[in-house]
């Protein structure tokens, strides 16, 4: 899941200061699960904005709507009429949704009301932790299903680093050492010998930091990466 967090109200007000009619657009998927951009958060933000603008004596119209997913043009098409009533869309989705709106509706102004944080899992309601950096070449079959790139502070492929203390990472006693977790898990599975092989330096050309990628799925008749 993409983990997102709503921007502070003051930042949103500053971004949207020049617009009179604002459509707050929620996203019914990741942003909803993160309590940052679902129908409920759209309603709360809309009320907060209305109140804040009223206190400051400004006249603004704040509209509300939530689509199932902003990262799919299919679901954005249902707002094609609604956006005509607004000067700007304040998107409560990850950065993909914001850009999907900008591409689908080229003449429409769009603002990000959310900060996109990472790919993570829900540890318990309201607590998410990072699990994947979208490196494009998953290696966790070597490491007992635990990602060393994301969870080791140094992203080591051959760990541990030597700084681990009582199973915690040297950067903080609050954070488990990823390589201790990997060793414990491989030991439990009787696969510790996997670590005897030294891993070569990672080829980062498949990573998202190597530029924007497009994945072509097999349902398009061919598969691969562009
Ligand atoms: S190895 Fe790469 S793809 Fe696999 S979980 Fe880690 S960052 Fe994600
Ligand atoms: S202590 Fe463990 S998690 Fe922290 S940097 Fe070293 S190997 Fe990585």
CSV table of C-alpha atoms and ligand atoms in Angstrom, one decimal:
chain,number,residue,atom,x,y,z
A,1,UNK,CA,0.0,0.0,0.0
A,2,UNK,CA,1.1,3.6,-0.6
A,3,UNK,CA,1.4,5.3,2.7
A,4,UNK,CA,0.3,9.0,2.7
A,5,UNK,CA,-0.2,11.8,5.2
A,6,UNK,CA,-2.4,14.9,4.9
A,7,UNK,CA,-0.5,18.2,4.7
A,8,UNK,CA,-1.0,20.7,7.5
A,9,UNK,CA,-4.1,22.9,7.1
A,10,UNK,CA,-1.9,26.1,7.0
A,11,UNK,CA,0.1,24.7,4.1
A,12,UNK,CA,-3.1,23.8,2.2
A,13,UNK,CA,-4.6,27.2,2.9
A,14,UNK,CA,-1.4,28.9,1.6
A,15,UNK,CA,-1.4,26.7,-1.6
A,16,UNK,CA,-5.1,27.4,-2.3
A,17,UNK,CA,-5.2,31.1,-1.2
A,18,UNK,CA,-5.7,32.4,-4.8
A,19,UNK,CA,-8.7,30.2,-5.6
A,20,UNK,CA,-12.4,30.9,-4.8
A,21,UNK,CA,-13.9,27.6,-5.6
A,22,UNK,CA,-12.0,24.5,-4.4
A,23,UNK,CA,-13.0,20.9,-5.1
A,24,UNK,CA,-11.5,18.6,-2.5
A,25,UNK,CA,-11.2,15.3,-4.2
A,26,UNK,CA,-10.7,12.2,-2.0
A,27,UNK,CA,-9.3,8.8,-3.0
A,28,UNK,CA,-11.1,5.7,-1.9
A,29,UNK,CA,-8.1,3.4,-1.8
A,30,UNK,CA,-4.7,3.9,-0.1
A,31,UNK,CA,-5.5,7.4,1.1
A,32,UNK,CA,-8.7,6.2,2.8
A,33,UNK,CA,-6.9,3.3,4.6
A,34,UNK,CA,-4.3,5.8,5.8
A,35,UNK,CA,-7.1,8.1,7.2
A,36,UNK,CA,-5.7,10.9,5.1
A,37,UNK,CA,-7.9,11.3,2.0
A,38,UNK,CA,-11.1,9.3,2.2
A,39,UNK,CA,-14.6,10.6,2.3
A,40,UNK,CA,-14.4,11.3,6.0
A,41,UNK,CA,-11.1,13.3,5.7
A,42,UNK,CA,-12.5,15.2,2.7
A,43,UNK,CA,-15.5,16.2,4.9
A,44,UNK,CA,-13.3,17.2,7.9
A,45,UNK,CA,-10.9,19.2,5.7
A,46,UNK,CA,-13.7,20.9,3.9
A,47,UNK,CA,-15.3,22.0,7.2
A,48,UNK,CA,-11.9,23.2,8.5
A,49,UNK,CA,-11.2,25.2,5.4
A,50,UNK,CA,-14.7,26.8,5.4
A,51,UNK,CA,-14.3,27.8,9.0
A,52,UNK,CA,-10.8,29.1,8.6
A,53,UNK,CA,-11.7,31.2,5.6
A,54,UNK,CA,-14.9,32.5,7.3
A,55,UNK,CA,-12.9,33.6,10.3
A,56,UNK,CA,-10.5,35.4,8.0
A,57,UNK,CA,-13.5,37.1,6.2
A,58,UNK,CA,-12.8,35.4,2.9
A,59,UNK,CA,-15.6,34.1,0.6
A,60,UNK,CA,-14.8,30.6,-0.7
A,61,UNK,CA,-16.8,27.7,-2.0
A,62,UNK,CA,-15.5,24.3,-0.9
A,63,UNK,CA,-16.9,21.3,-2.8
A,64,UNK,CA,-16.4,17.7,-1.8
A,65,UNK,CA,-16.2,14.4,-3.8
A,66,UNK,CA,-14.4,11.1,-3.5
A,67,UNK,CA,-13.5,8.7,-6.3
A,68,UNK,CA,-12.6,5.0,-5.9
A,69,UNK,CA,-9.0,5.6,-7.1
A,70,UNK,CA,-7.4,8.7,-8.5
A,71,UNK,CA,-4.5,6.7,-10.0
A,72,UNK,CA,-6.9,5.3,-12.7
A,73,UNK,CA,-8.3,7.5,-15.5
A,74,UNK,CA,-11.3,5.2,-15.5
A,75,UNK,CA,-12.4,6.5,-12.1
A,76,UNK,CA,-11.4,10.1,-12.9
A,77,UNK,CA,-13.7,10.4,-15.8
A,78,UNK,CA,-16.7,10.6,-13.4
A,79,UNK,CA,-15.4,14.1,-12.3
A,80,UNK,CA,-15.2,15.6,-15.8
A,81,UNK,CA,-18.4,17.6,-15.2
A,82,UNK,CA,-17.7,18.4,-11.5
A,83,UNK,CA,-14.4,20.0,-12.2
A,84,UNK,CA,-16.1,22.7,-14.3
A,85,UNK,CA,-17.6,24.1,-11.1
A,86,UNK,CA,-14.2,24.5,-9.4
A,87,UNK,CA,-11.2,26.8,-9.9
A,88,UNK,CA,-8.9,24.2,-8.6
A,89,UNK,CA,-8.9,20.6,-7.4
A,90,UNK,CA,-7.2,19.8,-4.1
A,91,UNK,CA,-6.3,16.2,-4.5
A,92,UNK,CA,-6.2,14.0,-1.4
A,93,UNK,CA,-4.4,11.1,-3.0
A,94,UNK,CA,-0.8,10.1,-3.5
A,95,UNK,CA,1.4,11.9,-6.0
A,96,UNK,CA,0.3,9.5,-8.8
A,97,UNK,CA,-3.3,10.7,-8.4
A,98,UNK,CA,-2.4,14.3,-8.6
A,99,UNK,CA,-0.5,13.7,-11.8
A,100,UNK,CA,-3.2,11.6,-13.2
A,101,UNK,CA,-5.6,14.5,-12.8
A,102,UNK,CA,-3.1,16.9,-14.4
A,103,UNK,CA,-2.7,14.6,-17.4
A,104,UNK,CA,-6.4,13.7,-17.8
A,105,UNK,CA,-7.6,17.3,-17.5
A,106,UNK,CA,-4.8,19.4,-19.0
A,107,UNK,CA,-6.6,22.7,-18.4
A,108,UNK,CA,-7.5,21.9,-14.8
A,109,UNK,CA,-5.4,23.3,-11.9
A,110,UNK,CA,-4.6,20.7,-9.3
A,111,UNK,CA,-2.9,20.9,-5.9
A,112,UNK,CA,-1.5,18.1,-3.7
A,113,UNK,CA,-3.2,18.0,-0.3
A,114,UNK,CA,-1.2,14.9,0.7
A,115,UNK,CA,2.4,14.0,1.2
A,116,UNK,CA,3.3,10.6,-0.2
A,117,UNK,CA,5.6,8.8,2.2
A,118,UNK,CA,6.5,5.2,1.2
A,119,UNK,CA,5.3,1.7,0.4
A,120,UNK,CA,4.4,0.0,3.6
A,121,UNK,CA,2.2,-2.2,5.7
A,122,UNK,CA,-0.3,-1.6,8.4
A,123,UNK,CA,1.1,-2.8,11.7
A,124,UNK,CA,-2.0,-1.8,13.5
A,125,UNK,CA,-4.7,0.7,12.7
A,126,UNK,CA,-2.9,4.1,12.3
A,127,UNK,CA,0.6,2.7,12.3
A,128,UNK,CA,2.4,1.9,9.1
A,129,UNK,CA,5.9,0.9,8.5
A,130,UNK,CA,8.0,0.9,5.3
A,131,UNK,CA,8.6,-2.4,3.7
A,132,UNK,CA,9.6,-1.9,0.0
A,133,UNK,CA,11.5,0.7,-1.9
A,134,UNK,CA,10.3,-0.5,-5.3
A,135,UNK,CA,13.8,-1.4,-6.4
A,136,UNK,CA,12.5,-3.3,-9.4
A,137,UNK,CA,14.5,-6.5,-8.7
A,138,UNK,CA,13.2,-8.2,-5.6
A,139,UNK,CA,15.9,-10.1,-3.6
A,140,UNK,CA,13.9,-11.2,-0.6
A,141,UNK,CA,14.0,-14.9,-1.7
A,142,UNK,CA,17.7,-14.7,-0.5
A,143,UNK,CA,16.8,-13.0,2.8
A,144,UNK,CA,13.9,-15.0,4.3
A,145,UNK,CA,11.2,-12.6,2.9
A,146,UNK,CA,12.7,-9.6,4.7
A,147,UNK,CA,13.9,-6.6,2.6
A,148,UNK,CA,17.4,-5.6,3.4
A,149,UNK,CA,17.2,-2.6,1.1
A,150,UNK,CA,14.3,-1.0,2.9
A,151,UNK,CA,14.7,-2.2,6.4
A,152,UNK,CA,18.5,-2.1,6.9
A,153,UNK,CA,19.5,1.6,7.6
A,154,UNK,CA,22.5,1.1,5.3
A,155,UNK,CA,20.6,-1.0,2.7
A,156,UNK,CA,23.3,-3.7,3.0
A,157,UNK,CA,23.0,-6.8,0.8
A,158,UNK,CA,25.6,-8.6,2.9
A,159,UNK,CA,25.0,-7.8,6.5
A,160,UNK,CA,25.0,-7.3,9.4
A,161,UNK,CA,27.3,-4.3,9.5
A,162,UNK,CA,28.8,-4.9,12.9
A,163,UNK,CA,27.0,-2.1,14.7
A,164,UNK,CA,24.0,-4.1,15.7
A,165,UNK,CA,23.5,-4.1,19.5
A,166,UNK,CA,21.2,-6.7,21.1
A,167,UNK,CA,19.3,-7.1,17.9
A,168,UNK,CA,18.7,-3.4,17.4
A,169,UNK,CA,20.1,-1.2,14.6
A,170,UNK,CA,23.0,1.1,15.5
A,171,UNK,CA,21.1,4.1,14.4
A,172,UNK,CA,18.4,3.6,17.1
A,173,UNK,CA,17.7,1.2,19.9
A,174,UNK,CA,14.0,1.4,18.8
A,175,UNK,CA,14.6,-0.1,15.4
A,176,UNK,CA,15.3,-3.8,14.9
A,177,UNK,CA,18.4,-4.7,13.0
A,178,UNK,CA,17.1,-6.0,9.7
A,179,UNK,CA,20.0,-8.3,9.4
A,180,UNK,CA,19.4,-9.8,12.8
A,181,UNK,CA,15.8,-10.4,11.7
A,182,UNK,CA,17.0,-12.0,8.5
A,183,UNK,CA,19.5,-14.3,10.4
A,184,UNK,CA,16.8,-15.3,12.9
A,185,UNK,CA,14.4,-16.1,10.2
A,186,UNK,CA,16.8,-18.1,8.0
A,187,UNK,CA,18.0,-20.0,11.1
A,188,UNK,CA,14.4,-20.9,12.0
A,189,UNK,CA,13.8,-22.1,8.4
A,190,UNK,CA,17.1,-24.0,8.3
A,191,UNK,CA,18.3,-21.9,5.5
A,192,UNK,CA,21.2,-20.0,7.1
A,193,UNK,CA,23.6,-21.4,4.5
A,194,UNK,CA,22.0,-18.9,2.0
A,195,UNK,CA,24.1,-16.2,3.6
A,196,UNK,CA,27.3,-18.0,2.7
A,197,UNK,CA,27.1,-16.6,-0.8
A,198,UNK,CA,28.3,-13.0,-1.1
A,199,UNK,CA,25.9,-10.9,-3.0
A,200,UNK,CA,27.3,-8.6,-5.7
A,201,UNK,CA,26.7,-4.9,-5.7
A,202,UNK,CA,23.1,-4.2,-6.5
A,203,UNK,CA,22.3,-3.2,-10.0
A,204,UNK,CA,20.2,0.0,-9.5
A,205,UNK,CA,19.3,0.4,-13.1
A,206,UNK,CA,15.9,-1.3,-12.3
A,207,UNK,CA,15.2,1.1,-9.5
A,208,UNK,CA,12.7,3.9,-9.6
A,209,UNK,CA,15.5,6.3,-8.9
A,210,UNK,CA,16.9,5.5,-12.4
A,211,UNK,CA,14.0,7.5,-14.0
A,212,UNK,CA,10.3,6.9,-14.6
A,213,UNK,CA,9.4,3.4,-15.6
A,214,UNK,CA,6.4,1.9,-17.3
A,215,UNK,CA,5.5,-1.7,-16.6
A,216,UNK,CA,3.7,-3.5,-19.4
A,217,UNK,CA,1.6,-6.3,-18.0
A,218,UNK,CA,0.9,-9.6,-19.9
A,219,UNK,CA,-2.8,-8.6,-20.3
A,220,UNK,CA,-1.5,-6.1,-22.9
A,221,UNK,CA,-0.3,-9.0,-25.0
A,222,UNK,CA,3.4,-8.5,-24.0
A,223,UNK,CA,5.2,-8.0,-20.8
A,224,UNK,CA,8.2,-6.0,-19.9
A,225,UNK,CA,9.4,-2.7,-18.8
A,226,UNK,CA,9.9,0.6,-20.6
B,1,LIG,S1,14.2,-6.1,-2.6
B,1,LIG,FE1,13.4,-4.4,-3.8
B,1,LIG,S2,11.3,-5.0,-4.6
B,1,LIG,FE2,11.9,-6.5,-3.0
B,1,LIG,S3,11.0,-5.7,-1.1
B,1,LIG,FE3,13.0,-4.8,-1.2
B,1,LIG,S4,12.9,-2.9,-2.2
B,1,LIG,FE4,11.0,-4.0,-2.6
B,2,LIG,S1,22.7,-2.4,12.6
B,2,LIG,FE1,21.6,-3.9,11.2
B,2,LIG,S2,19.9,-2.7,10.3
B,2,LIG,FE2,21.3,-1.2,11.2
B,2,LIG,S3,22.7,-0.6,9.6
B,2,LIG,FE3,23.7,-2.3,10.6
B,2,LIG,S4,23.1,-4.2,9.5
B,2,LIG,FE4,21.7,-2.5,8.9
